mmCIF file of C-alpha atoms and ligand atoms in Angstrom:
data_model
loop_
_atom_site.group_PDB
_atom_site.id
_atom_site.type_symbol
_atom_site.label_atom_id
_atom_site.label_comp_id
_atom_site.label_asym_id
_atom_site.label_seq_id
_atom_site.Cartn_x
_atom_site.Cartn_y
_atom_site.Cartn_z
ATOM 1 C CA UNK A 1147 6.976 -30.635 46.108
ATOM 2 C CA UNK A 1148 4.149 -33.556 45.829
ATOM 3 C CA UNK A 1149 2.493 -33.181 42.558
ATOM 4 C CA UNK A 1150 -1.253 -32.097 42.822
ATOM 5 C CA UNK A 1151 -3.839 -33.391 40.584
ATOM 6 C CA UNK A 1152 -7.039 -31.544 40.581
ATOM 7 C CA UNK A 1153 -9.929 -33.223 38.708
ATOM 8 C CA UNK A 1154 -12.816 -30.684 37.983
ATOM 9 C CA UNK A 1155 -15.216 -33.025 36.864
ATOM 10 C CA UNK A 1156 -18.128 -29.759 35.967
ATOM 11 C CA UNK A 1157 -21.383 -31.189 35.333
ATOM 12 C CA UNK A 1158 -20.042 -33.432 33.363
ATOM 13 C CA UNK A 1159 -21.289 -36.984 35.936
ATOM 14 C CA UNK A 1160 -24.567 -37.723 37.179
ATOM 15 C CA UNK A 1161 -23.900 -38.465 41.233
ATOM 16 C CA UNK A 1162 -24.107 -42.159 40.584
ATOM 17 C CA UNK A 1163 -21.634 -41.977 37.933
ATOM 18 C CA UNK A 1164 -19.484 -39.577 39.968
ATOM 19 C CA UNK A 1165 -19.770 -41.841 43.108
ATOM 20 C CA UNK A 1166 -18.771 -44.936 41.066
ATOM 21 C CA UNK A 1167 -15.649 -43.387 39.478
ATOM 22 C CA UNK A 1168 -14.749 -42.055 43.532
ATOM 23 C CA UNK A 1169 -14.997 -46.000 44.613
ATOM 24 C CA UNK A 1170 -12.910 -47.225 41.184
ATOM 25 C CA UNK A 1171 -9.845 -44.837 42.030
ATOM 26 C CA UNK A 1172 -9.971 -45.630 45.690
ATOM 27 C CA UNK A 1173 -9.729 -49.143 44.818
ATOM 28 C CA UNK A 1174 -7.289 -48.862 42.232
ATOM 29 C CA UNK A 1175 -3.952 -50.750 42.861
ATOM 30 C CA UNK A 1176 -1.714 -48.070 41.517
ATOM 31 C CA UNK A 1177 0.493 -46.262 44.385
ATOM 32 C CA UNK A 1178 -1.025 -42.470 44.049
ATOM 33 C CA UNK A 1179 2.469 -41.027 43.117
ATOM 34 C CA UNK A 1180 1.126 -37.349 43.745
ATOM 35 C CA UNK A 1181 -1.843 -35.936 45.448
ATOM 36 C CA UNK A 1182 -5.009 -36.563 44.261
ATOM 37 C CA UNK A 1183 -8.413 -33.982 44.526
ATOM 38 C CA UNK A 1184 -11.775 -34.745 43.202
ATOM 39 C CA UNK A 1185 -13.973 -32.117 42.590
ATOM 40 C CA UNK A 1186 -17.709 -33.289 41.884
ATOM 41 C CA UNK A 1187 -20.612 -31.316 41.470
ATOM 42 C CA UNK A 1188 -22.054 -30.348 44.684
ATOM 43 C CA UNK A 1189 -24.941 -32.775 44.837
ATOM 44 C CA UNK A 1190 -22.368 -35.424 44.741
ATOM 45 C CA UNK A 1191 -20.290 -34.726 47.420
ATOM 46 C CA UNK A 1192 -22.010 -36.180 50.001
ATOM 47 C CA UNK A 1193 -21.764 -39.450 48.035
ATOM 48 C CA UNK A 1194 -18.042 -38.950 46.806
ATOM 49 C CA UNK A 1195 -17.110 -38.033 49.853
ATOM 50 C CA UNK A 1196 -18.568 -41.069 51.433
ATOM 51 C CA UNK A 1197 -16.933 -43.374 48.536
ATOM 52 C CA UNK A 1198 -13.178 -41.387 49.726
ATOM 53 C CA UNK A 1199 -13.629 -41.576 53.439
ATOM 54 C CA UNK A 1200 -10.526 -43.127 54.891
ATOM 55 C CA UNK A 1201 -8.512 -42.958 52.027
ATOM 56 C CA UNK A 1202 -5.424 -40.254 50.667
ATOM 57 C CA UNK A 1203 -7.804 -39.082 47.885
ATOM 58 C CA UNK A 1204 -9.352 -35.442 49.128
ATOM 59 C CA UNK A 1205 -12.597 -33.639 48.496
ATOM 60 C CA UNK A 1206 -13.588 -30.209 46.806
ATOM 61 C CA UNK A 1207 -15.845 -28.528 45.480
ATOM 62 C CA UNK A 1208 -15.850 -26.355 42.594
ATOM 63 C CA UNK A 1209 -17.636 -23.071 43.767
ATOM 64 C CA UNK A 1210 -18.789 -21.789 47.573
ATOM 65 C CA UNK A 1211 -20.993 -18.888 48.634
ATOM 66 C CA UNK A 1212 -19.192 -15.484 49.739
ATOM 67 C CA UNK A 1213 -21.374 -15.908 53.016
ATOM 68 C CA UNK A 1214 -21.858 -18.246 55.657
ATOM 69 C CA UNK A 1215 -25.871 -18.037 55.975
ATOM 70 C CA UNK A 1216 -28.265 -15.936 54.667
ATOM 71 C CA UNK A 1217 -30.915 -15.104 51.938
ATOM 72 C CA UNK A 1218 -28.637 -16.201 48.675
ATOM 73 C CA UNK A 1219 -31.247 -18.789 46.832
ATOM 74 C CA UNK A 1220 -29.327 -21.234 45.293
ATOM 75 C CA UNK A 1221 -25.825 -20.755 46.930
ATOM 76 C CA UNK A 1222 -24.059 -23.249 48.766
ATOM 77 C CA UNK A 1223 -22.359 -22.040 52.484
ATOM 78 C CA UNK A 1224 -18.428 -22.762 53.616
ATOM 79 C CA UNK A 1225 -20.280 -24.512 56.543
ATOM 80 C CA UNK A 1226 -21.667 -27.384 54.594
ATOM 81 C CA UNK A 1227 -18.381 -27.614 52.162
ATOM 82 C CA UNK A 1228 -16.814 -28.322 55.680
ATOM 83 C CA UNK A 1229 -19.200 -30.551 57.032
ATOM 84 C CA UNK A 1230 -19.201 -32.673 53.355
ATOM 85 C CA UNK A 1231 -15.552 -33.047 53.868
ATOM 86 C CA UNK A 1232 -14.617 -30.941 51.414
ATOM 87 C CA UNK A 1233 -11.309 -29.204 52.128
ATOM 88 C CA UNK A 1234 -10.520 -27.694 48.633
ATOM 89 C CA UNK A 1235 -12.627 -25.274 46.761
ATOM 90 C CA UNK A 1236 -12.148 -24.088 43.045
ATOM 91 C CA UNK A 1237 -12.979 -20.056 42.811
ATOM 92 C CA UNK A 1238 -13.424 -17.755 39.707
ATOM 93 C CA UNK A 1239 -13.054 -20.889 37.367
ATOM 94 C CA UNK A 1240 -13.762 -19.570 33.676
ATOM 95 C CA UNK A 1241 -16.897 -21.130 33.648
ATOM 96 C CA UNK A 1242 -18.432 -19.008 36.702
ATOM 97 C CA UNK A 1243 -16.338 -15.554 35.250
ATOM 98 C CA UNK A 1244 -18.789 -16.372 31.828
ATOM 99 C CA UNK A 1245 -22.020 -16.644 33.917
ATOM 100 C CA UNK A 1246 -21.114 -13.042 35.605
ATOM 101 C CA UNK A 1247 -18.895 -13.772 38.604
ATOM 102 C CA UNK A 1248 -17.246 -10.729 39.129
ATOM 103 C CA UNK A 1249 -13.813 -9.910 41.016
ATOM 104 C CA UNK A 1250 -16.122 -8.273 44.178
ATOM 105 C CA UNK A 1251 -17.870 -12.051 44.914
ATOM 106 C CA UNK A 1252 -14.309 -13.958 43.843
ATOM 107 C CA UNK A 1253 -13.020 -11.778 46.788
ATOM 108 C CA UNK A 1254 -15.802 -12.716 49.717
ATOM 109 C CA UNK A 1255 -15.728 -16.542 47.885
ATOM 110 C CA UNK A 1256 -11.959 -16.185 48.863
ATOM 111 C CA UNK A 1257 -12.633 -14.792 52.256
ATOM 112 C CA UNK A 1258 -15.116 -17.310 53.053
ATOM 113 C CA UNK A 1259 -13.350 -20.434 52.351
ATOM 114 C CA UNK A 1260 -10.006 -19.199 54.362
ATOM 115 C CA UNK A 1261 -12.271 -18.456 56.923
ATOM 116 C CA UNK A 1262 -13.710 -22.488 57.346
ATOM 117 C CA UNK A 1263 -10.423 -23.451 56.263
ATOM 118 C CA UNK A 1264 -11.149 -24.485 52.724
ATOM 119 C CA UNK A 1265 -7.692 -24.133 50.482
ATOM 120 C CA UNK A 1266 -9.067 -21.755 47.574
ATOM 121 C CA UNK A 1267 -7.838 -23.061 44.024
ATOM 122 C CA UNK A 1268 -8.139 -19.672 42.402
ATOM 123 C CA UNK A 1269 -8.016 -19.796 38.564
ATOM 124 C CA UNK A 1270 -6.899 -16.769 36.296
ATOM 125 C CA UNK A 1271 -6.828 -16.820 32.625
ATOM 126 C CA UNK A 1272 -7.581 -14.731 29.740
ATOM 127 C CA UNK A 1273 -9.728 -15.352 26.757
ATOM 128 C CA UNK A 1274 -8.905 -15.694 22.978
ATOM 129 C CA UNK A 1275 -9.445 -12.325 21.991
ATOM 130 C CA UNK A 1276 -7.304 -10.740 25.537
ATOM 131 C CA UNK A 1277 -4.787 -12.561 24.103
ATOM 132 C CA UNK A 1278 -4.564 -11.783 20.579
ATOM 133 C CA UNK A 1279 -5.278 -7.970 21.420
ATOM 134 C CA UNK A 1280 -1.650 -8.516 23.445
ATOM 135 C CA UNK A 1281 -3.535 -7.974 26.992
ATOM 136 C CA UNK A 1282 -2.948 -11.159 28.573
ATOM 137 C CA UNK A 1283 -0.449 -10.306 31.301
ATOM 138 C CA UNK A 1284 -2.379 -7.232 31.914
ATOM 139 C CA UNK A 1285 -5.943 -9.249 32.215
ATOM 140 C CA UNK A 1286 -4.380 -12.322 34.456
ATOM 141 C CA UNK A 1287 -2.298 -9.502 36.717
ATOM 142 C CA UNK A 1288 -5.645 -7.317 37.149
ATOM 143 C CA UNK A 1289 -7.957 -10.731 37.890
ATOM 144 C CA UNK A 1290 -4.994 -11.790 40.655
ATOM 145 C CA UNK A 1291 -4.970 -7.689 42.182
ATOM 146 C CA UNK A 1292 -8.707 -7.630 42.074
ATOM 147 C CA UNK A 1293 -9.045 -11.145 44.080
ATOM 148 C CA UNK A 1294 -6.671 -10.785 46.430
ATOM 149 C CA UNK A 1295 -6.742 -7.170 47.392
ATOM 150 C CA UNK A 1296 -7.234 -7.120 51.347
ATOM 151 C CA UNK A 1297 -5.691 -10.152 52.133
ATOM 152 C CA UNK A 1298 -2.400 -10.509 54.460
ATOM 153 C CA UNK A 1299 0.289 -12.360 53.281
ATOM 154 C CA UNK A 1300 -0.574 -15.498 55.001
ATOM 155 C CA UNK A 1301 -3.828 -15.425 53.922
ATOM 156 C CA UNK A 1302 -2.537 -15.361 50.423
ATOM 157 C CA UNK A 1303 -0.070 -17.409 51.147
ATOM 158 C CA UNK A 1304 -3.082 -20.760 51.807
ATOM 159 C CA UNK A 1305 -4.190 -20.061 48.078
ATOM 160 C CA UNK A 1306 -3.556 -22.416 45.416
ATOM 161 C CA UNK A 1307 -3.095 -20.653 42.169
ATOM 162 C CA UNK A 1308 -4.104 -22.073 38.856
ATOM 163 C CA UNK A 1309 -3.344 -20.511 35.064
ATOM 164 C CA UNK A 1310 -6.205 -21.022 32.806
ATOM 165 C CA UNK A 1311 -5.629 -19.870 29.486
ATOM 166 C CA UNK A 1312 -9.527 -19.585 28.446
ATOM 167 C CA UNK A 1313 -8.757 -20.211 24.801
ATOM 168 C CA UNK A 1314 -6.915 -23.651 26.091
ATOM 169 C CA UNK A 1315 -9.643 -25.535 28.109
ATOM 170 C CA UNK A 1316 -11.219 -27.751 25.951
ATOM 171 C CA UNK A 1317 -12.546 -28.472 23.370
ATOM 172 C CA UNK A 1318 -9.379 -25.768 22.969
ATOM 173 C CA UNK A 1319 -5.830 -27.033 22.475
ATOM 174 C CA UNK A 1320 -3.416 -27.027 25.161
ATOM 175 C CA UNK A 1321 -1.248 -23.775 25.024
ATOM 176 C CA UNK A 1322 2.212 -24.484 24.207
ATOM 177 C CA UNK A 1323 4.628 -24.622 27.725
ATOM 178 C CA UNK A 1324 6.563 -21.924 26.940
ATOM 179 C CA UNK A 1325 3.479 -19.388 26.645
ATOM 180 C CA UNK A 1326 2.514 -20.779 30.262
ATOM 181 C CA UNK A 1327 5.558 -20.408 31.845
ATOM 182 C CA UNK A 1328 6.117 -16.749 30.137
ATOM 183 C CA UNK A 1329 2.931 -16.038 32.669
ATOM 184 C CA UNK A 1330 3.438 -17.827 35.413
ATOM 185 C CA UNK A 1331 6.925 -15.880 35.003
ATOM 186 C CA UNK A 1332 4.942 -12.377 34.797
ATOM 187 C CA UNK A 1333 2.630 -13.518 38.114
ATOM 188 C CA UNK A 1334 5.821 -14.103 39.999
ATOM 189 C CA UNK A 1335 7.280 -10.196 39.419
ATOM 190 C CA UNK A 1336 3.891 -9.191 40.694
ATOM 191 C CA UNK A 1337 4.253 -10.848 43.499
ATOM 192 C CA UNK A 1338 8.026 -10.579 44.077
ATOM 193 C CA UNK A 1339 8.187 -13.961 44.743
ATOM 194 C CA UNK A 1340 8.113 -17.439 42.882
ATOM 195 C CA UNK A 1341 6.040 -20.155 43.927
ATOM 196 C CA UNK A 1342 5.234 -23.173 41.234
ATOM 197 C CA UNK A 1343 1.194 -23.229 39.909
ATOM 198 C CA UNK A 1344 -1.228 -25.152 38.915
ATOM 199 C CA UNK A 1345 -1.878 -25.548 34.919
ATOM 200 C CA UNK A 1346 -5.156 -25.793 33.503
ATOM 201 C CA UNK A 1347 -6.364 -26.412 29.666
ATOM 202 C CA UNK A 1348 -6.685 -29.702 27.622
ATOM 203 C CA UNK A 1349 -4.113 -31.453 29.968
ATOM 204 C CA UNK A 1350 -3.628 -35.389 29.076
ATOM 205 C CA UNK A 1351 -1.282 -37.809 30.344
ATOM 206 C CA UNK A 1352 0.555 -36.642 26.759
ATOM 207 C CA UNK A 1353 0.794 -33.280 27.501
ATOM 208 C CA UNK A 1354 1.489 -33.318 31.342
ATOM 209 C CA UNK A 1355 4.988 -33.717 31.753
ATOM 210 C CA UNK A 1356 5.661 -30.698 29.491
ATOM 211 C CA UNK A 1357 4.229 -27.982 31.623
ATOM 212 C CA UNK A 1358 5.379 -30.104 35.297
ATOM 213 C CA UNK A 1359 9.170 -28.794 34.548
ATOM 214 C CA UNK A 1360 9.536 -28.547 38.475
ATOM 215 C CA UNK A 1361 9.319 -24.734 39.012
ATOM 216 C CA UNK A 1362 6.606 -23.379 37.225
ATOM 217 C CA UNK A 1363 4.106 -25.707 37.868
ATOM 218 C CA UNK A 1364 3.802 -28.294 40.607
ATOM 219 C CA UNK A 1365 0.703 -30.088 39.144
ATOM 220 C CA UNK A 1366 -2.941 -29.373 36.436
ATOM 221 C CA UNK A 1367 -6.428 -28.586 37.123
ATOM 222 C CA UNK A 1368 -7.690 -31.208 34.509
ATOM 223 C CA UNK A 1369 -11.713 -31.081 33.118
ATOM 224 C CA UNK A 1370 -12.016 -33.681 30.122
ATOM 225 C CA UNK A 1371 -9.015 -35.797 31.361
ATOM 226 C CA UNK A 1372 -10.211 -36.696 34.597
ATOM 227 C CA UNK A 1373 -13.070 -38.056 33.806
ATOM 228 C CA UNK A 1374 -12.112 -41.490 33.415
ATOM 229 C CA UNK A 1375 -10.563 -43.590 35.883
ATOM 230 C CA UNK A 1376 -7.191 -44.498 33.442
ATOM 231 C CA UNK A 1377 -6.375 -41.374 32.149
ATOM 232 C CA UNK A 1378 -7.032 -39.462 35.568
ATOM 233 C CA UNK A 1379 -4.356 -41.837 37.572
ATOM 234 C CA UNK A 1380 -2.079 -41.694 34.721
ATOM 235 C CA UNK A 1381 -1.618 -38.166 35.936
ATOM 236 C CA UNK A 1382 -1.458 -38.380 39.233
ATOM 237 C CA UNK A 1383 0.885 -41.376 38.667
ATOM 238 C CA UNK A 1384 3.016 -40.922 35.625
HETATM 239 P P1 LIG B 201 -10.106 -29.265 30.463
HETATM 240 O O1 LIG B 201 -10.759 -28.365 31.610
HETATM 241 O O2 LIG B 201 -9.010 -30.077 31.091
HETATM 242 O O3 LIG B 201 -11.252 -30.111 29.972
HETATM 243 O O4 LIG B 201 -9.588 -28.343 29.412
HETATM 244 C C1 LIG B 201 -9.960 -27.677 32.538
HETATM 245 C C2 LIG B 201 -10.811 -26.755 33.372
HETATM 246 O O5 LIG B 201 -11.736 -26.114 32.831
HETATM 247 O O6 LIG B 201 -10.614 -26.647 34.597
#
């Protein structure tokens, strides 16, 4: 299976800057060993996008409205993800969970993109203190039951699914391998069936190869790494 690179660049790059980095890793000599997805803030897509056009790198977004139209102030429809060019979209990231995103609008976000065809990157992960109170399999399993509840196999079969330890994203460490494929291990039994993940938290071109052991994880959602040009095709490429 390809590796897949997902760079979640946050709010981190102003659209200029986020445009310019787009154009520097489209022109960059280096063969793009694995797949490569750039996920800008939504008032850079439209310039990202433009920067990408033509070329093997792809376009996301990192958070869509649960409905196509309608009166949500400040949300941002499937339709125009679409018509961007986006054809990835990150839901129930950590960051959105913390501002009060619960498991109901995760669900329609879900709905929404499978319905325009967006591939959902849906991110589970517990915090610091689910962890050290010995919940963690019983937080990620409940986050995965809640999100997907309602959708038929092939449906659930389009998502991308990416393990977030909170307590690892940075400025966190990376968790150790072994704790990440204990729960990638634990998602499998849930859903009878094994299919590798995405990791997410702290990854850099270091730490990478660890966690990419070719069954429990097939590629990284990457914040902090992927914000520079280098480091960013070191992972797709290394
Ligand atoms: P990080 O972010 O790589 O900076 O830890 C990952 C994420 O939040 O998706």
């Amino acid at each position: 299976m390809q590796r897949l690179i997902v760079a979640n660049w946050k709010m981190q790059l102003t659209v200029a800057e986020a445009a310019a980095l787009a154009r520097r890793l489209r022109q960059s000599r280096r063969w793009l060993g694995g797949k490569l997805v750039l996920c800008p803030s939504f008032t850079a897509l439209a310039a990202v996008g433009a920067a990408l056009r033509g070329s093997a790198i792809a376009l996301g977004a990192q958070n869509v409205a649960g409905e196509d139209r309608g009166a949500w102030t400040g949300e941002v429809s499937p339709l125009d993800l679409r018509s961007l060019g986006c054809r990835y979209v990150i839901v129930g990231h950590s960051d959105r969970r913390r501002l009060g995103e619960s498991d109901e609008a995760i669900r329609q976000k879900l709905r929404a993109s499978l319905r325009h065809r967006l591939t959902p990157i849906l991110c589970v992960g517990e915090t610091l203190a689910e962890r050290r109170g010995g919940r963690s399999v019983a937080v990620v399993r409940q986050q995965l039951t809640d999100a997907l509840r309602g959708l038929t196999p092939s449906q659930a079969g389009r998502l991308i699914l990416a393990y977030e330890p909170v307590w690892a994203i940075s400025p966190g460490g990376p968790a150790r391998p072994e704790q990440a494929f204990a729960m990638v291990e634990s998602i499998w039994r849930l859903f009878r069936r094994s299919r590798p993940l995405l990791y997410g938290g702290s990854v850099t071109p270091a730490t990478l190869g660890s966690f990419l052991d070719g069954k429990h994880f097939r590629g990284a959602l990457v914040g902090q790494a992927s914000l520079k040009a280098r480091p960013l095709l070191a992972l797709v490429n290394s």
